[in-house]
JSON list of C-alpha atoms in Angstrom, two decimals:
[
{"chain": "A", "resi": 172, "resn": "UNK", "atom": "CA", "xyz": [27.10, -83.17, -133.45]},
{"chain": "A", "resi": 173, "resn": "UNK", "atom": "CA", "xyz": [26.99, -79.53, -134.44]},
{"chain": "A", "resi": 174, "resn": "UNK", "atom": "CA", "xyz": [23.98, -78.65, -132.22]},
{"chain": "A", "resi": 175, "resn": "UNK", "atom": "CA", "xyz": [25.74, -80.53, -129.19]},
{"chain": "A", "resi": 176, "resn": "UNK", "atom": "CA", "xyz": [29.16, -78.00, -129.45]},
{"chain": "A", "resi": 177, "resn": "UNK", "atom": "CA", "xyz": [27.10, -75.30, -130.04]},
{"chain": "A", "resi": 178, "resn": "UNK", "atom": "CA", "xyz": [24.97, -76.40, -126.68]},
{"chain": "A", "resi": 179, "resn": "UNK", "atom": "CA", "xyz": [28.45, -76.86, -125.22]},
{"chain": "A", "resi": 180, "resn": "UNK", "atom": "CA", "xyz": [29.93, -73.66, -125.91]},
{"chain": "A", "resi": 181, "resn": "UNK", "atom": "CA", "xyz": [26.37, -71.61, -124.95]},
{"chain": "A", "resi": 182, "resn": "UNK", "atom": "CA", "xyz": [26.80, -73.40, -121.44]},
{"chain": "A", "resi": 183, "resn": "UNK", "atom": "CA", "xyz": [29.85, -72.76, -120.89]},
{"chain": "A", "resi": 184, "resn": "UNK", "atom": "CA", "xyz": [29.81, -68.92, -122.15]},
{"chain": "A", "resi": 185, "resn": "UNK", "atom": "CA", "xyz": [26.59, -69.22, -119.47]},
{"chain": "A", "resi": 186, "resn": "UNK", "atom": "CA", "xyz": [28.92, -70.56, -116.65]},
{"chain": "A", "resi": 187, "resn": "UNK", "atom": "CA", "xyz": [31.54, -68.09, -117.54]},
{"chain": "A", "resi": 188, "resn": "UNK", "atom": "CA", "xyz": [29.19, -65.14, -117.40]},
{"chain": "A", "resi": 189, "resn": "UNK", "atom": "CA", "xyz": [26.93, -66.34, -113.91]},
{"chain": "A", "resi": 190, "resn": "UNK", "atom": "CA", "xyz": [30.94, -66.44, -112.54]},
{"chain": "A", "resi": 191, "resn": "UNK", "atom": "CA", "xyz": [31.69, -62.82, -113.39]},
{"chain": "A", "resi": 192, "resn": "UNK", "atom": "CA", "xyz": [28.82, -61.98, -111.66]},
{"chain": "A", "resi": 193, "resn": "UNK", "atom": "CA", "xyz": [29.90, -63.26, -108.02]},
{"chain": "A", "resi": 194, "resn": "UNK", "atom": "CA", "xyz": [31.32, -60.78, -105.62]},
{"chain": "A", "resi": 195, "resn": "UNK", "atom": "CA", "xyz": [33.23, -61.31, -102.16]},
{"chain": "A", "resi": 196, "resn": "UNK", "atom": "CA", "xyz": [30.33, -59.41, -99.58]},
{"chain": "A", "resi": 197, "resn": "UNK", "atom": "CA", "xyz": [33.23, -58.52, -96.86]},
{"chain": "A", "resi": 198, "resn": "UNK", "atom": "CA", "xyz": [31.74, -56.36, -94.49]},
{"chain": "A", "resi": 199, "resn": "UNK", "atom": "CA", "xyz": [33.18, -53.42, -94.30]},
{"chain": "A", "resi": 200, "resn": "UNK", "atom": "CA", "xyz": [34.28, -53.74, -90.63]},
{"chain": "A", "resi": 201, "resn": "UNK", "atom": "CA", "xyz": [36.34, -56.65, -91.60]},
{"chain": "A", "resi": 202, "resn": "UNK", "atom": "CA", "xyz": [38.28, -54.81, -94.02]},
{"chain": "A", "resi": 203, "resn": "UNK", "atom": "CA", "xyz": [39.26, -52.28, -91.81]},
{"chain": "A", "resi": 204, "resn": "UNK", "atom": "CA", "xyz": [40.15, -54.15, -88.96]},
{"chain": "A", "resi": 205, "resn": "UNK", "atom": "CA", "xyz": [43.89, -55.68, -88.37]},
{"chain": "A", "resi": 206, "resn": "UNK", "atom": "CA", "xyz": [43.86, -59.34, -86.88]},
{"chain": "A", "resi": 207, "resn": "UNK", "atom": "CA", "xyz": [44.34, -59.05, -83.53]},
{"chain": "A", "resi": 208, "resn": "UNK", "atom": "CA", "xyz": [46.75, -61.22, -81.49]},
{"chain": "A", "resi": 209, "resn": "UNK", "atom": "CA", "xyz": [43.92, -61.73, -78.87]},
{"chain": "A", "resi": 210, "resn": "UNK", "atom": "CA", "xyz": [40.49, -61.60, -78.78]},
{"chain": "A", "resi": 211, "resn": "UNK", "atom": "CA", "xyz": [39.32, -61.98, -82.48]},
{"chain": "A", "resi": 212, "resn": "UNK", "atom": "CA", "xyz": [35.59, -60.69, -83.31]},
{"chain": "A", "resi": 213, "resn": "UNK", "atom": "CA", "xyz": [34.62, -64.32, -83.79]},
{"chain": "A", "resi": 214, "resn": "UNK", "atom": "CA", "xyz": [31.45, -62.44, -85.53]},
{"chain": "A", "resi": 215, "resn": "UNK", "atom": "CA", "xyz": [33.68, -60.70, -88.18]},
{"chain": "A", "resi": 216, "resn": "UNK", "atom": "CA", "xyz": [35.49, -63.54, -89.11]},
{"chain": "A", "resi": 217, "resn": "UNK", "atom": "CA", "xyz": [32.97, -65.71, -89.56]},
{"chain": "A", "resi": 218, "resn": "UNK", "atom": "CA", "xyz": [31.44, -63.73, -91.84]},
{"chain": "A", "resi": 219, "resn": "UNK", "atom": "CA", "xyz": [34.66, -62.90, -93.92]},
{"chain": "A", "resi": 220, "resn": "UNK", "atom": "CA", "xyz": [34.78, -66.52, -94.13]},
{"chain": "A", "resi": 221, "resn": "UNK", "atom": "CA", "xyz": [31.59, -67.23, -95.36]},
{"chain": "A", "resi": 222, "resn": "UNK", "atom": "CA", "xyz": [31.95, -64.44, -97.91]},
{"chain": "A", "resi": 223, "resn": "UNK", "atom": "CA", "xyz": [35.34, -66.31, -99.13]},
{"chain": "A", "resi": 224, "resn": "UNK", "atom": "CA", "xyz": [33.39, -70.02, -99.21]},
{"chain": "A", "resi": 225, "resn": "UNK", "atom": "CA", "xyz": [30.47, -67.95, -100.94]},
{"chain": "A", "resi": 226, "resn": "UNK", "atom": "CA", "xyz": [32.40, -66.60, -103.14]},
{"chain": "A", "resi": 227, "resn": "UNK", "atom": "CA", "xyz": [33.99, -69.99, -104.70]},
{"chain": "A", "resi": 228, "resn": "UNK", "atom": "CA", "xyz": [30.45, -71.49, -104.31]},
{"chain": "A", "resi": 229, "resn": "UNK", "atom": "CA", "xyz": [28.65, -68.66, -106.44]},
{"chain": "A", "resi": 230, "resn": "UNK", "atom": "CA", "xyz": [31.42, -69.48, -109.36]},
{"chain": "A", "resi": 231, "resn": "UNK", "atom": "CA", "xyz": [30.61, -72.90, -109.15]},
{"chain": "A", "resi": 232, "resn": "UNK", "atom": "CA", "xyz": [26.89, -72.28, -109.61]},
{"chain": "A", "resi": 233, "resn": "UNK", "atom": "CA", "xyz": [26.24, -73.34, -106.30]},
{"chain": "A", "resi": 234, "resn": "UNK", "atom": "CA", "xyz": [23.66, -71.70, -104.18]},
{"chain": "A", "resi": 235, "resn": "UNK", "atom": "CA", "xyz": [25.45, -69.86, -101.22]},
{"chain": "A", "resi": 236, "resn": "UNK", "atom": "CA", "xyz": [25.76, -71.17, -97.46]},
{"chain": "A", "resi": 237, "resn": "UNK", "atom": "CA", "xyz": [23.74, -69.67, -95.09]},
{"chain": "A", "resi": 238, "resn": "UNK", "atom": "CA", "xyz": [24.64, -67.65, -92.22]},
{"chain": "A", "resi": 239, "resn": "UNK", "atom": "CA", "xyz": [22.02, -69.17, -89.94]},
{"chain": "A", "resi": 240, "resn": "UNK", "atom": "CA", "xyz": [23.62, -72.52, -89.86]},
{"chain": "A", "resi": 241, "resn": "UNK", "atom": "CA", "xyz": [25.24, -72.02, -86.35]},
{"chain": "A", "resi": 242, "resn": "UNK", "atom": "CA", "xyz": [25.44, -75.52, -85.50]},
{"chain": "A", "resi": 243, "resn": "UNK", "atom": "CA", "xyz": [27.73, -76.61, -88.34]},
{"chain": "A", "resi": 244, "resn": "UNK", "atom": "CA", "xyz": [30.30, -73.25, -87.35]},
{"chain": "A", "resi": 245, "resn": "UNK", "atom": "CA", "xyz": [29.72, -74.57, -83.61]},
{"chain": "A", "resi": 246, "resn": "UNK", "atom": "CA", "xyz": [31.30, -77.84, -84.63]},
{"chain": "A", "resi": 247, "resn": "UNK", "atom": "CA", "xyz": [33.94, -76.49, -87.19]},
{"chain": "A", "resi": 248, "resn": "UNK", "atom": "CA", "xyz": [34.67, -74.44, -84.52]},
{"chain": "A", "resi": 249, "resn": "UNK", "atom": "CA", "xyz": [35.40, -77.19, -82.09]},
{"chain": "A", "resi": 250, "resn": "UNK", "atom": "CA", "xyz": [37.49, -78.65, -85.03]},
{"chain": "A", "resi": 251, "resn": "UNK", "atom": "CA", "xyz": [39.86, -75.51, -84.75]},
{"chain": "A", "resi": 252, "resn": "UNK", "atom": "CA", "xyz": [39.87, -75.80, -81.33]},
{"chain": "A", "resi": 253, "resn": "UNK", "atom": "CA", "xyz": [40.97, -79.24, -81.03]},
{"chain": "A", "resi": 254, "resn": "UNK", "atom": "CA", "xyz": [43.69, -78.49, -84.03]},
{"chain": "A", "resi": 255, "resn": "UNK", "atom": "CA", "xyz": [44.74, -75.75, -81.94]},
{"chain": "A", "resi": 256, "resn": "UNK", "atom": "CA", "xyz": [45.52, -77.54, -78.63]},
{"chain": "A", "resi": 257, "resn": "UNK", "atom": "CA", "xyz": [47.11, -80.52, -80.63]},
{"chain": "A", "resi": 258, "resn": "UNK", "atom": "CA", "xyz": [48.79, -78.47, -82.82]},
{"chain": "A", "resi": 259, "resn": "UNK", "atom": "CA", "xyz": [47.84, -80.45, -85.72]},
{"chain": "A", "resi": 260, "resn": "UNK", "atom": "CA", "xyz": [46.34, -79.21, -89.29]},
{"chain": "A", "resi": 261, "resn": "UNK", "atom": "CA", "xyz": [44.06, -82.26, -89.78]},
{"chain": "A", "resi": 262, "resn": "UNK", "atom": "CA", "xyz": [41.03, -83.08, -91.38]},
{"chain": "A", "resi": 263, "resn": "UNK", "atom": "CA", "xyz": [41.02, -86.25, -88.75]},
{"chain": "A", "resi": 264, "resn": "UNK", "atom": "CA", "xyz": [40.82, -85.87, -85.12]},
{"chain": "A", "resi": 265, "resn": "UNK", "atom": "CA", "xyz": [40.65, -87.99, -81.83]},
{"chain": "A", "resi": 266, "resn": "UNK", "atom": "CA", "xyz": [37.43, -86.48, -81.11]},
{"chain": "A", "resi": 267, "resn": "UNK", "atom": "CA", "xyz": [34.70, -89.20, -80.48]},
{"chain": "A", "resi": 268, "resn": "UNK", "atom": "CA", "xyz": [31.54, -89.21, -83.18]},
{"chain": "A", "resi": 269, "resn": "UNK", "atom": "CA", "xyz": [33.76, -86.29, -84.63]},
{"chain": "A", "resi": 270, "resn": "UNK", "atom": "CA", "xyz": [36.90, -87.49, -86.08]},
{"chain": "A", "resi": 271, "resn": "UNK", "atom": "CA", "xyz": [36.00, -87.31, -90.25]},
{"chain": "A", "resi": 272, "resn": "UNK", "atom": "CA", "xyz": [34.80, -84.32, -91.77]},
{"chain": "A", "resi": 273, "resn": "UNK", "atom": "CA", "xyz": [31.40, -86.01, -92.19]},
{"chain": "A", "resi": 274, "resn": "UNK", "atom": "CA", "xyz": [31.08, -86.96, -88.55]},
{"chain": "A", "resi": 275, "resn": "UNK", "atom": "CA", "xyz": [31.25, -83.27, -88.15]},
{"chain": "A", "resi": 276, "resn": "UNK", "atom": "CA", "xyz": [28.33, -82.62, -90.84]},
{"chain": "A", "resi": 277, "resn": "UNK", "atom": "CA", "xyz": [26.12, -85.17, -88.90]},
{"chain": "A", "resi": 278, "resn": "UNK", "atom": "CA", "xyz": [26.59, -84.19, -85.67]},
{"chain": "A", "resi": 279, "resn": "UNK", "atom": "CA", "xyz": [25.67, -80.63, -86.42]},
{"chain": "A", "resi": 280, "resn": "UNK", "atom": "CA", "xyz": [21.94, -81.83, -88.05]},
{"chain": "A", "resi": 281, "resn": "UNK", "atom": "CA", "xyz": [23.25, -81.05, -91.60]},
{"chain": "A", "resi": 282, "resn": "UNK", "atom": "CA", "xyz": [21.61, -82.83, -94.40]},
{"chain": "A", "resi": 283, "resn": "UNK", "atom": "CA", "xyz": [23.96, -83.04, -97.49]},
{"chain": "A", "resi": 284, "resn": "UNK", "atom": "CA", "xyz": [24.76, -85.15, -100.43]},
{"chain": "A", "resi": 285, "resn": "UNK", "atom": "CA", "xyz": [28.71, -84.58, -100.38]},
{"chain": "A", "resi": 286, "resn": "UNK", "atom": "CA", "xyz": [30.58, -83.04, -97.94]},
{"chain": "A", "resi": 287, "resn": "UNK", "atom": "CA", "xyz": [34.06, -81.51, -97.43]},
{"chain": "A", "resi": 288, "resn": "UNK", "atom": "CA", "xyz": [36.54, -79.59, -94.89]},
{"chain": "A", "resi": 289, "resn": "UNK", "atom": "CA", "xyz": [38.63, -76.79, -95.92]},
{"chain": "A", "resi": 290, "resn": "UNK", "atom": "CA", "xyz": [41.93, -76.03, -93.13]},
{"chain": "A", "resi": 291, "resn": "UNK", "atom": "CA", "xyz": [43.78, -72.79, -93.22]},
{"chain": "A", "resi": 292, "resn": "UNK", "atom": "CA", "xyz": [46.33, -71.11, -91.40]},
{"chain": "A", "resi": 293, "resn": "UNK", "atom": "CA", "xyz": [45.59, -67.25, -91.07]},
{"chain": "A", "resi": 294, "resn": "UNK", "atom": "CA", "xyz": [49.35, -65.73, -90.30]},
{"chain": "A", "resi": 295, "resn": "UNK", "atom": "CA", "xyz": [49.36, -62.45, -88.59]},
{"chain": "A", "resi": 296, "resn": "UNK", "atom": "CA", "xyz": [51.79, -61.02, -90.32]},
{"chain": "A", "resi": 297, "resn": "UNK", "atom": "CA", "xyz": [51.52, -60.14, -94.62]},
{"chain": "A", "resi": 298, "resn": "UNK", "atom": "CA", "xyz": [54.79, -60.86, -96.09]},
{"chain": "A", "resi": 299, "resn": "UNK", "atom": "CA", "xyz": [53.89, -61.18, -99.38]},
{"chain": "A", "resi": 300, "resn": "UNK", "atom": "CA", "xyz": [57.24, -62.70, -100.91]},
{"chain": "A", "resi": 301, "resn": "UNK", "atom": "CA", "xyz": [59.32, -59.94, -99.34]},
{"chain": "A", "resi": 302, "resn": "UNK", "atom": "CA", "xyz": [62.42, -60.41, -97.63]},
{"chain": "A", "resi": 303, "resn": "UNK", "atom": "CA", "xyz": [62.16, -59.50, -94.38]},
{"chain": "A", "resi": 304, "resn": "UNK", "atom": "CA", "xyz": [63.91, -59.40, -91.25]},
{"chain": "A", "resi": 305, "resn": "UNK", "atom": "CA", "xyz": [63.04, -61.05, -87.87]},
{"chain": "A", "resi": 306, "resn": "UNK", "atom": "CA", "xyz": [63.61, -57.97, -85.66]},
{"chain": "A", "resi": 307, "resn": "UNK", "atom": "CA", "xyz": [62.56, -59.47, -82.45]},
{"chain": "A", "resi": 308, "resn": "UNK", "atom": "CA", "xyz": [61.36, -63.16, -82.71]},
{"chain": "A", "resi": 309, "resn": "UNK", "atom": "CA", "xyz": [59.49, -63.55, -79.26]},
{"chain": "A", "resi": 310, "resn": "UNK", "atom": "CA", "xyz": [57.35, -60.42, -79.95]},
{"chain": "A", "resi": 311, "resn": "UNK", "atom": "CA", "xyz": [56.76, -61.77, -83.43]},
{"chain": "A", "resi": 312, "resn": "UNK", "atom": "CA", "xyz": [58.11, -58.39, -84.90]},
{"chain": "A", "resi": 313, "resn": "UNK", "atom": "CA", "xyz": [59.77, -58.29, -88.45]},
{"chain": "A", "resi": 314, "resn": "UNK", "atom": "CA", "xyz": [60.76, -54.94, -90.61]},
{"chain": "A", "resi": 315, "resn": "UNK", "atom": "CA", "xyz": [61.88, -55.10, -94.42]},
{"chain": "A", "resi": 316, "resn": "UNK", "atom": "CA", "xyz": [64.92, -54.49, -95.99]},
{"chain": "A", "resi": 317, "resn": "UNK", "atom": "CA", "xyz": [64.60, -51.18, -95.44]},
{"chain": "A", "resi": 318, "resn": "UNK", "atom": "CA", "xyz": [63.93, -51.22, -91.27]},
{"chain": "A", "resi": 319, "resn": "UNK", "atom": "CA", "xyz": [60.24, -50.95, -91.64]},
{"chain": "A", "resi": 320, "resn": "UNK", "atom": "CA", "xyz": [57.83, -52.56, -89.12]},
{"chain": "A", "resi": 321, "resn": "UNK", "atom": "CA", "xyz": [55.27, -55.12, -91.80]},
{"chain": "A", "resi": 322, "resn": "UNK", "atom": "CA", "xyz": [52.39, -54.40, -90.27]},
{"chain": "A", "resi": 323, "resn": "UNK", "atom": "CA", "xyz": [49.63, -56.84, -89.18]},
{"chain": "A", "resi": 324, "resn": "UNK", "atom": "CA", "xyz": [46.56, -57.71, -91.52]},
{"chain": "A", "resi": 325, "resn": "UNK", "atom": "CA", "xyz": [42.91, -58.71, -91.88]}
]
């Protein structure tokens, strides 16, 4: 019994150790760069992405997702389309052969045990639990309290 909470607690103090040791790898252009209301460097935000999912997958001891797999962002990026145009956040869609998450997987080639979808909105606009003012709401243009323009964000 002793030996097994001792094996326990060495894993664990392992696990908490290998999780200290992961690091977001944003490139540096990302960083720097606002989120445009056009145009997004698809590039960059792919890989700002995949440092995010990397991230979480390092601190759960699994290996990392390559950036070569270009058929399974091809179809995740078909996902967001469709989303888009039906203005829907859904892990389902009315996409033949592609309406679960593990439709998706197939249909780009991927072989996996489990798979799973994670949907996000990115906003535009960092308001951080400020109040803030809707200065001119077709523009999409807010200030604080104070009359300053929040800025846009990466």
């Amino acid at each position: 019994m002793r030996s097994t909470v001792l094996a326990a607690a060495l894993f664990l103090s392992a696990l908490g150790s290998a999780a200290d040791a992961c690091a977001r790898k944003v490139p540096g252009e990302a960083v720097r760069q606002a989120v445009p209301a056009k145009n997004i460097n698809q590039r960059l935000f792919d890989a700002a992405v995949r440092a995010e999912v990397n991230y979480h997958r390092c601190r759960a001891g699994v290996r990392p997702v390559d950036a070569g797999s270009d058929r399974l962002a091809n179809v995740a990026r078909g996902h967001s389309e469709w989303m888009a145009r039906s203005r829907k956040l859904s892990h389902k869609s009315s996409v033949a052969g592609r309406s679960t998450v593990l439709q998706r997987i197939k249909s780009a080639g991927q072989r996996f045990s489990n798979g799973a979808e994670n949907i996000s909105t990115v906003y535009r606009y960092q308001l951080g639990n400020r109040r803030f003012k809707v200065v001119d709401r077709q523009n999409c243009l807010f200030s604080d309290r104070r009359g300053n323009r929040l800025p846009p964000h990466s």
